[in-house]
Short mmCIF file of C-alpha atoms in Angstrom, two decimals:
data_model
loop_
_atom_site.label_atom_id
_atom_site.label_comp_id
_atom_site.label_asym_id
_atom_site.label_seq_id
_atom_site.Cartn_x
_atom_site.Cartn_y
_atom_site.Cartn_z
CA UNK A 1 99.13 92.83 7.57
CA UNK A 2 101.65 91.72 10.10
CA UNK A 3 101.30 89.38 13.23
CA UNK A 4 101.55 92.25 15.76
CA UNK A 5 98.77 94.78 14.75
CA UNK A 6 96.31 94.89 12.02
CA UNK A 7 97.56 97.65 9.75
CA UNK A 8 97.88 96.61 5.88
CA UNK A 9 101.57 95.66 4.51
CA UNK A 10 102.77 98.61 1.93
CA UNK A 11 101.26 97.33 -0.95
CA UNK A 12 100.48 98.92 -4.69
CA UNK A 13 97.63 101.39 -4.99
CA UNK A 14 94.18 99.34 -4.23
CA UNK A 15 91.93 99.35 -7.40
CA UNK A 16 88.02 99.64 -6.11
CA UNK A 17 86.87 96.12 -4.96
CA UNK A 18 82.81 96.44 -5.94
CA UNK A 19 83.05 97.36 -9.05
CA UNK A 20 80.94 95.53 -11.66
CA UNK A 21 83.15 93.25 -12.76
CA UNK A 22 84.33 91.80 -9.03
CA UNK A 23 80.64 91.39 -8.25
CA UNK A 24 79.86 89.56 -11.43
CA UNK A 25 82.64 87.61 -10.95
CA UNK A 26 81.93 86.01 -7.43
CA UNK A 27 78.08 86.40 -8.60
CA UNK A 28 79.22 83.82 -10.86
CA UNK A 29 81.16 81.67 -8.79
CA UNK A 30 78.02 81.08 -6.16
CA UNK A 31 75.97 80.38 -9.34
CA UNK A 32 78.45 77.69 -10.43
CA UNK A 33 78.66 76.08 -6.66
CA UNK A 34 74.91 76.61 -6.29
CA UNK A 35 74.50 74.24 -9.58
CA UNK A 36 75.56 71.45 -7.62
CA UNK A 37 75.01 71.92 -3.79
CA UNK A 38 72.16 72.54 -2.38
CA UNK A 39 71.55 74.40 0.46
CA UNK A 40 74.54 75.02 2.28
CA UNK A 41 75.24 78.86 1.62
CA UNK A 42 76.97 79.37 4.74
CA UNK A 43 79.27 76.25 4.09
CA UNK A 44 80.21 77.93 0.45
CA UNK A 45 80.41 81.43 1.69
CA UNK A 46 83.16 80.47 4.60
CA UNK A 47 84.84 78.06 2.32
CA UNK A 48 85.56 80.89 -0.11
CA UNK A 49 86.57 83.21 2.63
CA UNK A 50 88.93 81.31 3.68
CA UNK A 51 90.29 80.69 0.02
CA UNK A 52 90.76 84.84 -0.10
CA UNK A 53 92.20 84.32 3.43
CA UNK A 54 94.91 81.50 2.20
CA UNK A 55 93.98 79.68 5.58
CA UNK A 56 92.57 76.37 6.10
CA UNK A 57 88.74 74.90 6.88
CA UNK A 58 88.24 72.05 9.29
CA UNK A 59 84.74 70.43 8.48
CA UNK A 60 82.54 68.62 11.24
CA UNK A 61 79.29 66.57 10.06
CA UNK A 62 78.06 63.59 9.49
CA UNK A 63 78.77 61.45 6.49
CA UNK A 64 76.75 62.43 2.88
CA UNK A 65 76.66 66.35 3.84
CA UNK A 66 78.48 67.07 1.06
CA UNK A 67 81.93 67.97 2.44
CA UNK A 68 83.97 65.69 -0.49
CA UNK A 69 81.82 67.65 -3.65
CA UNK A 70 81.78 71.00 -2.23
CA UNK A 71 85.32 71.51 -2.11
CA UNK A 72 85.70 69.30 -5.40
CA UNK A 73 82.77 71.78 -7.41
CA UNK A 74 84.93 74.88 -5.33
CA UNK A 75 88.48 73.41 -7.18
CA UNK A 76 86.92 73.36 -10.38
CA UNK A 77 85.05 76.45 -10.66
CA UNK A 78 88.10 78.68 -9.82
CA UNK A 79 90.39 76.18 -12.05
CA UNK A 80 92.70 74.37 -9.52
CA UNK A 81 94.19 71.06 -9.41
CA UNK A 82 92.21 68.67 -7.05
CA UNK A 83 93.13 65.71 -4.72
CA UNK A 84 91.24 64.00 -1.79
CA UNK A 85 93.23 61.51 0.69
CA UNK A 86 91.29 58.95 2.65
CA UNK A 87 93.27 59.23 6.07
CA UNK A 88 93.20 55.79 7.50
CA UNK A 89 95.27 54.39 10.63
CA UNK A 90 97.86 52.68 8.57
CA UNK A 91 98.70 56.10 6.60
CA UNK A 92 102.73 57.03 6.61
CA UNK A 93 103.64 60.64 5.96
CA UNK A 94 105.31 59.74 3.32
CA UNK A 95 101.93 58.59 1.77
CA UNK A 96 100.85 62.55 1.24
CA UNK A 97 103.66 64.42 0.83
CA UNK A 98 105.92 61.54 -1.69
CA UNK A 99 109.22 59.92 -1.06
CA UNK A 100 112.37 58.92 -2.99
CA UNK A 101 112.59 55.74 -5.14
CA UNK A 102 115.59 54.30 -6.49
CA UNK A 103 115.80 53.75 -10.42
CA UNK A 104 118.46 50.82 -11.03
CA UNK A 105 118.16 51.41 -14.24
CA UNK A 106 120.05 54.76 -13.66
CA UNK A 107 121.29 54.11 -9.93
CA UNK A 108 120.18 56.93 -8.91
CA UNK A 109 116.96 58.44 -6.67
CA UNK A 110 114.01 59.60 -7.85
CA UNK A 111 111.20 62.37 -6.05
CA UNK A 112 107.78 60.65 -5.99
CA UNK A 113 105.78 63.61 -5.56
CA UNK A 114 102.36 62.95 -2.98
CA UNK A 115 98.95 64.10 -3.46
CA UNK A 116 99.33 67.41 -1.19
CA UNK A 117 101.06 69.11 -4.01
CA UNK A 118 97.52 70.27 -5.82
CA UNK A 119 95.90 73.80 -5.51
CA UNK A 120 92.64 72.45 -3.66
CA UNK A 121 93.29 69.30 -0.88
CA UNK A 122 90.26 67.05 0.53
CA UNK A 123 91.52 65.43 3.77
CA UNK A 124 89.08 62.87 4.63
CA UNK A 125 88.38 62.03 8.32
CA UNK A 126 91.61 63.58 9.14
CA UNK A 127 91.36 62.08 13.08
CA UNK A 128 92.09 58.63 11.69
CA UNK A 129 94.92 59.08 10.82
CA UNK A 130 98.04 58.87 13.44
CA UNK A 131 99.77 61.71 14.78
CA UNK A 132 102.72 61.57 12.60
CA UNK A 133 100.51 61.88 9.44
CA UNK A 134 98.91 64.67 11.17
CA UNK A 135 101.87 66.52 11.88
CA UNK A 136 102.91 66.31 7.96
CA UNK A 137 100.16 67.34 6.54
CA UNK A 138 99.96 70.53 9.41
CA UNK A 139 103.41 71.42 8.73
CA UNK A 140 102.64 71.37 4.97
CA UNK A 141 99.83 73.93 5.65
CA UNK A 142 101.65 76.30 7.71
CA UNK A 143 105.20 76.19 5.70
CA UNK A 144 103.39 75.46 2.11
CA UNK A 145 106.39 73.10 1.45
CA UNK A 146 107.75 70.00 2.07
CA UNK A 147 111.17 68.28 2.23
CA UNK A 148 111.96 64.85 0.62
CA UNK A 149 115.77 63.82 0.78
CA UNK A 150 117.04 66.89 2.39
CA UNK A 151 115.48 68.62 -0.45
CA UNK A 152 112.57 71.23 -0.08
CA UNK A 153 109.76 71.68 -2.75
CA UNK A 154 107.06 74.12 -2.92
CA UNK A 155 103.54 73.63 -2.93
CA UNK A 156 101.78 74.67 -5.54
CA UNK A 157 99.71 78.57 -5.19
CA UNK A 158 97.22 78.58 -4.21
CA UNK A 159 97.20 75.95 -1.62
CA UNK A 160 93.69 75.01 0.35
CA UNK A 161 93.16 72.66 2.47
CA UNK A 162 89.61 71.30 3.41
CA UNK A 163 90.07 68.36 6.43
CA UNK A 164 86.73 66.58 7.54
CA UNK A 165 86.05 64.72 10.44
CA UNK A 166 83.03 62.69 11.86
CA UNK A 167 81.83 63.92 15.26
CA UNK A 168 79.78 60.67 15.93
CA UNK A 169 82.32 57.86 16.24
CA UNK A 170 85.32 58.07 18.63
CA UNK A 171 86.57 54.46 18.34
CA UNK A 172 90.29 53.97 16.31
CA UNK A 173 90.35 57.74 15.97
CA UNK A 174 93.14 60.24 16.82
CA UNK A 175 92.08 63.14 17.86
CA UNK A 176 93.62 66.65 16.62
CA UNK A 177 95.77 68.13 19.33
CA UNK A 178 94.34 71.84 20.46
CA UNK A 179 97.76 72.78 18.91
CA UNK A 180 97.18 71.76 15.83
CA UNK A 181 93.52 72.56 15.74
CA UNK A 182 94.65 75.71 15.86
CA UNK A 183 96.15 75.83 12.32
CA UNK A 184 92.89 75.36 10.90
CA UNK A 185 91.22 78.71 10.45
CA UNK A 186 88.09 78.20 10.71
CA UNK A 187 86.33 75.05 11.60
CA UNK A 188 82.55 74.80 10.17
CA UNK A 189 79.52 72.61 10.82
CA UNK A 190 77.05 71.09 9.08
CA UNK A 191 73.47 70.51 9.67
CA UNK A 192 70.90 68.27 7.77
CA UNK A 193 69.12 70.02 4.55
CA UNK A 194 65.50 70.64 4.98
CA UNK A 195 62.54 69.03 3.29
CA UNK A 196 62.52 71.37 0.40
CA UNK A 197 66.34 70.88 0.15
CA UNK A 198 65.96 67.26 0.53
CA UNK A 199 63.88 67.30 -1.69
CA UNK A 200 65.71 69.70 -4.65
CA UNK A 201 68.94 67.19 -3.68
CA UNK A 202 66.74 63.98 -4.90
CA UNK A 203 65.67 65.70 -7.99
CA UNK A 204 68.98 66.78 -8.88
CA UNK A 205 71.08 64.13 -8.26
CA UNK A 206 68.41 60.60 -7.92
CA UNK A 207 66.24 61.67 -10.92
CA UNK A 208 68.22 63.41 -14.00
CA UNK A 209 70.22 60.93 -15.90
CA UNK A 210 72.73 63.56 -15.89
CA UNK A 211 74.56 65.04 -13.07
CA UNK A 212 74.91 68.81 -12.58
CA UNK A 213 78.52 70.02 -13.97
CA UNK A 214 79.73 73.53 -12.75
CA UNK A 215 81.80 75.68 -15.12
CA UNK A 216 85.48 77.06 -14.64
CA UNK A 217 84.67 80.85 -14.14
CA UNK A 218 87.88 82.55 -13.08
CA UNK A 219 92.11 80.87 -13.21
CA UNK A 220 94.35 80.39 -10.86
CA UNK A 221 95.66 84.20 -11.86
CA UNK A 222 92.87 85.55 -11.25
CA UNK A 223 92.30 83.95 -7.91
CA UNK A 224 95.87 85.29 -6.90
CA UNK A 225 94.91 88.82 -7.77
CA UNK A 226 91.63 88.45 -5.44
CA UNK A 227 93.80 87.42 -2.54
CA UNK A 228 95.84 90.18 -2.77
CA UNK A 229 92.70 92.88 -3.08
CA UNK A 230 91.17 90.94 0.02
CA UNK A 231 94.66 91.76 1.80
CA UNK A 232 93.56 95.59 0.96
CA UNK A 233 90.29 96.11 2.41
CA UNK A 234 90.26 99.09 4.91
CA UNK A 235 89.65 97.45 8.66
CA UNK A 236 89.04 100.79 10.97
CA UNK A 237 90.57 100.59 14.40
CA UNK A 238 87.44 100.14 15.91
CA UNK A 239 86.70 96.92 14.20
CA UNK A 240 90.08 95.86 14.94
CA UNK A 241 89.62 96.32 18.48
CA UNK A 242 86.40 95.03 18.10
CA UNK A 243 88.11 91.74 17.55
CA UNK A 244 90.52 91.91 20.54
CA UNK A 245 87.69 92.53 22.37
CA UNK A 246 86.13 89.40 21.74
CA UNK A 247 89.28 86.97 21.86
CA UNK A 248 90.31 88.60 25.25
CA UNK A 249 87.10 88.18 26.59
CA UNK A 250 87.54 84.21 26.19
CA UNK A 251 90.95 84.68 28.30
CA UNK A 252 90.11 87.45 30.88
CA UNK A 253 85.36 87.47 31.03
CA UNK A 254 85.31 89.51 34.16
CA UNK A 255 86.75 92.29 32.35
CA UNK A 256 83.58 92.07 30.45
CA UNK A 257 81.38 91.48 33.75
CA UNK A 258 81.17 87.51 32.40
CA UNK A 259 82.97 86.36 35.31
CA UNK A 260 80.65 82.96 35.71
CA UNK A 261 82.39 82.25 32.19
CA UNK A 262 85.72 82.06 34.04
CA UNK A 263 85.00 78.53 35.45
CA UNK A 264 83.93 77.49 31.70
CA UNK A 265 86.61 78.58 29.79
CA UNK A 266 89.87 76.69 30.54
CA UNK A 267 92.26 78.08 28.28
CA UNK A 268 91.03 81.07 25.86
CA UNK A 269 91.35 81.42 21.78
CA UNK A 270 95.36 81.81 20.73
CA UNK A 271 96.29 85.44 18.64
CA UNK A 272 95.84 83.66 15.55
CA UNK A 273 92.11 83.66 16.07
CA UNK A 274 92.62 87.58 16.75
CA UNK A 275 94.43 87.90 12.61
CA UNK A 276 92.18 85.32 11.61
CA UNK A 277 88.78 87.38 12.47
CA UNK A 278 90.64 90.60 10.97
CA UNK A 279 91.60 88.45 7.55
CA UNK A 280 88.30 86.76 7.44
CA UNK A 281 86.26 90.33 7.71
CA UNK A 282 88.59 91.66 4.82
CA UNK A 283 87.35 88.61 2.49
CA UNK A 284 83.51 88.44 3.83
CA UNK A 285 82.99 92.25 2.69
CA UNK A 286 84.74 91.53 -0.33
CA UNK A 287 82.19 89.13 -0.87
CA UNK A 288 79.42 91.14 0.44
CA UNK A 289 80.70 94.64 -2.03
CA UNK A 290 82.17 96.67 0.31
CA UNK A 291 85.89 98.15 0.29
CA UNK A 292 86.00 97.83 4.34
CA UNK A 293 85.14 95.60 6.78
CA UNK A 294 82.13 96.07 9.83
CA UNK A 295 82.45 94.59 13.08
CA UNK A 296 79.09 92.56 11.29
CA UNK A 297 81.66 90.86 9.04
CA UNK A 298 84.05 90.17 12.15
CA UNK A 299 80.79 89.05 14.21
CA UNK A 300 79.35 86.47 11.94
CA UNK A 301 83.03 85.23 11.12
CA UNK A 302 83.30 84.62 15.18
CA UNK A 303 81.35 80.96 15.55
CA UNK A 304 83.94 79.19 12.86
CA UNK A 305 86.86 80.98 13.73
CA UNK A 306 87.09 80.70 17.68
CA UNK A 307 84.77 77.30 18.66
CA UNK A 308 87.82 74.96 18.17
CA UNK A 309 90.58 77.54 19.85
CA UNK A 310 88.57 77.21 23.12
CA UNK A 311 89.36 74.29 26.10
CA UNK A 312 86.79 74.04 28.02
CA UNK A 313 87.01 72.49 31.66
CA UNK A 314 85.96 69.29 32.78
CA UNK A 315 82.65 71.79 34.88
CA UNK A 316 81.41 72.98 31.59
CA UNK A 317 81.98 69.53 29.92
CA UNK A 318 79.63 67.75 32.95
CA UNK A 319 77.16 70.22 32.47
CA UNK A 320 76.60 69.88 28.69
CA UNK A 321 78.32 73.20 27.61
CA UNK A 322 79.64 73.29 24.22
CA UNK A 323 81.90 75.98 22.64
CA UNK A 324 79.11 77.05 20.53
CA UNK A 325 76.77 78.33 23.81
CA UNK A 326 80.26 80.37 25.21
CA UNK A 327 80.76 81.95 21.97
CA UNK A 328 77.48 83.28 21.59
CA UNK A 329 77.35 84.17 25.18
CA UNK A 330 80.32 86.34 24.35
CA UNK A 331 78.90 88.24 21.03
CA UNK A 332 75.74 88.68 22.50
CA UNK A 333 78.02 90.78 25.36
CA UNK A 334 81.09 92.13 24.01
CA UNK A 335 79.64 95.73 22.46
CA UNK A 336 81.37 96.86 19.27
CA UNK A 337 81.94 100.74 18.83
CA UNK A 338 82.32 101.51 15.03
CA UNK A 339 81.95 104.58 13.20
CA UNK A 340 81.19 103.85 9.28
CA UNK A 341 84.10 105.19 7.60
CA UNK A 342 84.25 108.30 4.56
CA UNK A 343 84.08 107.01 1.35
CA UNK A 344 87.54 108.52 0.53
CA UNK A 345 88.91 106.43 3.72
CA UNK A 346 88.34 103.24 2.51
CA UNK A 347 91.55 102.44 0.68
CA UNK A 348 93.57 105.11 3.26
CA UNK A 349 96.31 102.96 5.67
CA UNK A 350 95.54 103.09 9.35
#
């Protein structure tokens, strides 16, 4: 799929993604994260999407939701490498992505690699750390490699980055720039667990003497191959417009008849939230069995994927208005006209 429309790359002939096996396989990967989080399906299901989507997940919550052990369980079920930074405000770049130390024994310099080069990356309260760390861990996610010495070094693939943040203190933070926000794919939120979650939680982890251990159930291999049949799944032009429908209603509402939303809205969602709806349906119905996607997929997708591309203005702000309220206000107005597609169309290009 390129940047300026949503039609597939050329790519070799699409085996069928529900078959038995596929199913089983993420089947078994929910089992695995279910064994140790509880609750939280929506938090597992996006995190995974965007995994198949090779983009990156902002989370927002208060501390002991379980940010830190889902993406740790989500690392070791698909067997990746793991690492979690504590961002703090005396962090240096060169702290995450590894600097050059000089060997006297051999007069010469040697790369000390950083912690971002792992398959699965926990950045921990990513707004206390200062712009400049910022910035190097961004341009790590959007390049996938770094340069130490003049010299540039890969990542390794797959490369997933989960950043938290904490939405209840502001003081000694730095706050992500809209720019950069944007990089981040999707952003999620957390809510509390219920009673009966509560509950389950206490029982699992404050009663048994031993803690719940999930199970590797697919390799790094594997994972790469589900990528690339997520990059297959048939998107009909509908649900494509679909999509542009939505993001250019959060730039030009009256062409929707939401005019009033036109003194809410101070700048609307970039294109990348445009691909990033289209990518993100192709790995939700994936997940859900299907070899296309529905404007469904794109519309449940919409919440993580466009609350932190929208400014608001200082009205909306005074009156209590979060992102949230404008997004729904759009899905619940933006219509979607989709025809289901022929079963032989599902794999054809657009």
């Amino acid at each position: 799929m390129t940047d300026n429309n949503f039609t597939p790359t050329p790519a070799a002939p699409a085996t069928p993604m529900d078959d038995r096996a596929t199913a089983e396989t993420f089947e078994k990967i929910f089992f695995e994260l279910r064994k140790v989080i509880v609750g939280q399906t929506r938090l597992l299901e996006r995190l995974l999407v965007g995994v198949l989507c090779r983009g990156h997940c902002l989370l927002e919550s208060v501390p002991g939701l379980a940010k830190t052990l889902a993406a740790e369980t989500l690392a070791n079920v698909v067997g990746g490498s793991f690492a979690r930074i504590q961002f703090t405000p005396d962090l240096l770049p060169s702290d995450i992505v590894g600097t050059r130390i000089y060997r006297g024994s051999t007069e010469t310099f040697d790369v000390e690699f950083g912690p971002v080069f792992v398959n699965f990356l926990l950045t921990d309260e990513i707004n206390r750390a200062p712009a400049k760390v910022q910035s190097a861990l961004l341009e790590v996610m959007a390049e996938q490699q770094v340069t130490i010495g003049g010299v540039t070094h890969p990542v390794p693939t797959p490369f997933f980055v989960v950043a938290t943040q904490n939405p209840i203190e502001s003081e000694g933070v730095y706050n992500l720039p809209d720019a950069q926000r944007d990089r981040f794919m999707m952003k999620i939120t957390l809510d509390h667990p219920t009673a009966d979650e509560e509950m389950a939680i206490l029982d699992r982890m404050g009663v048994t003497t031993d803690a719940p251990s999930p199970q590797q159930v697919i390799t790094l291999d594997e994972l790469l191959e589900l990528q690339a049949r997520a990059d297959r799944v048939f998107v009909d032009r509908s649900v494509s417009q679909y999509a542009v429908d939505l993001v250019q209603c959060t730039r030009h509402p009256d062409r929707f008849n939401l005019g009033d939303l036109g003194e809410i809205i101070g700048l609307g969602a970039s294109p990348r939230a445009t691909i990033n709806l289209i990518r993100g349906a192709r790995a939700l119905a994936m997940l859900r069995g299907r070899t296309y996607a529905t404007p469904q997929d794109v519309f449940d997708l919409a919440p993580e994927i466009m609350r932190h591309r929208l400014l608001l203005t200082y009205d909306a702000l005074a009156r209590d208005i979060t992102a949230d309220q404008v997004v729904q206000r759009i899905l619940a107005s933006v219509p979607a006209n989709w025809v289901s597609p022929k079963p032989n169309d599902a794999f054809e290009r657009s």
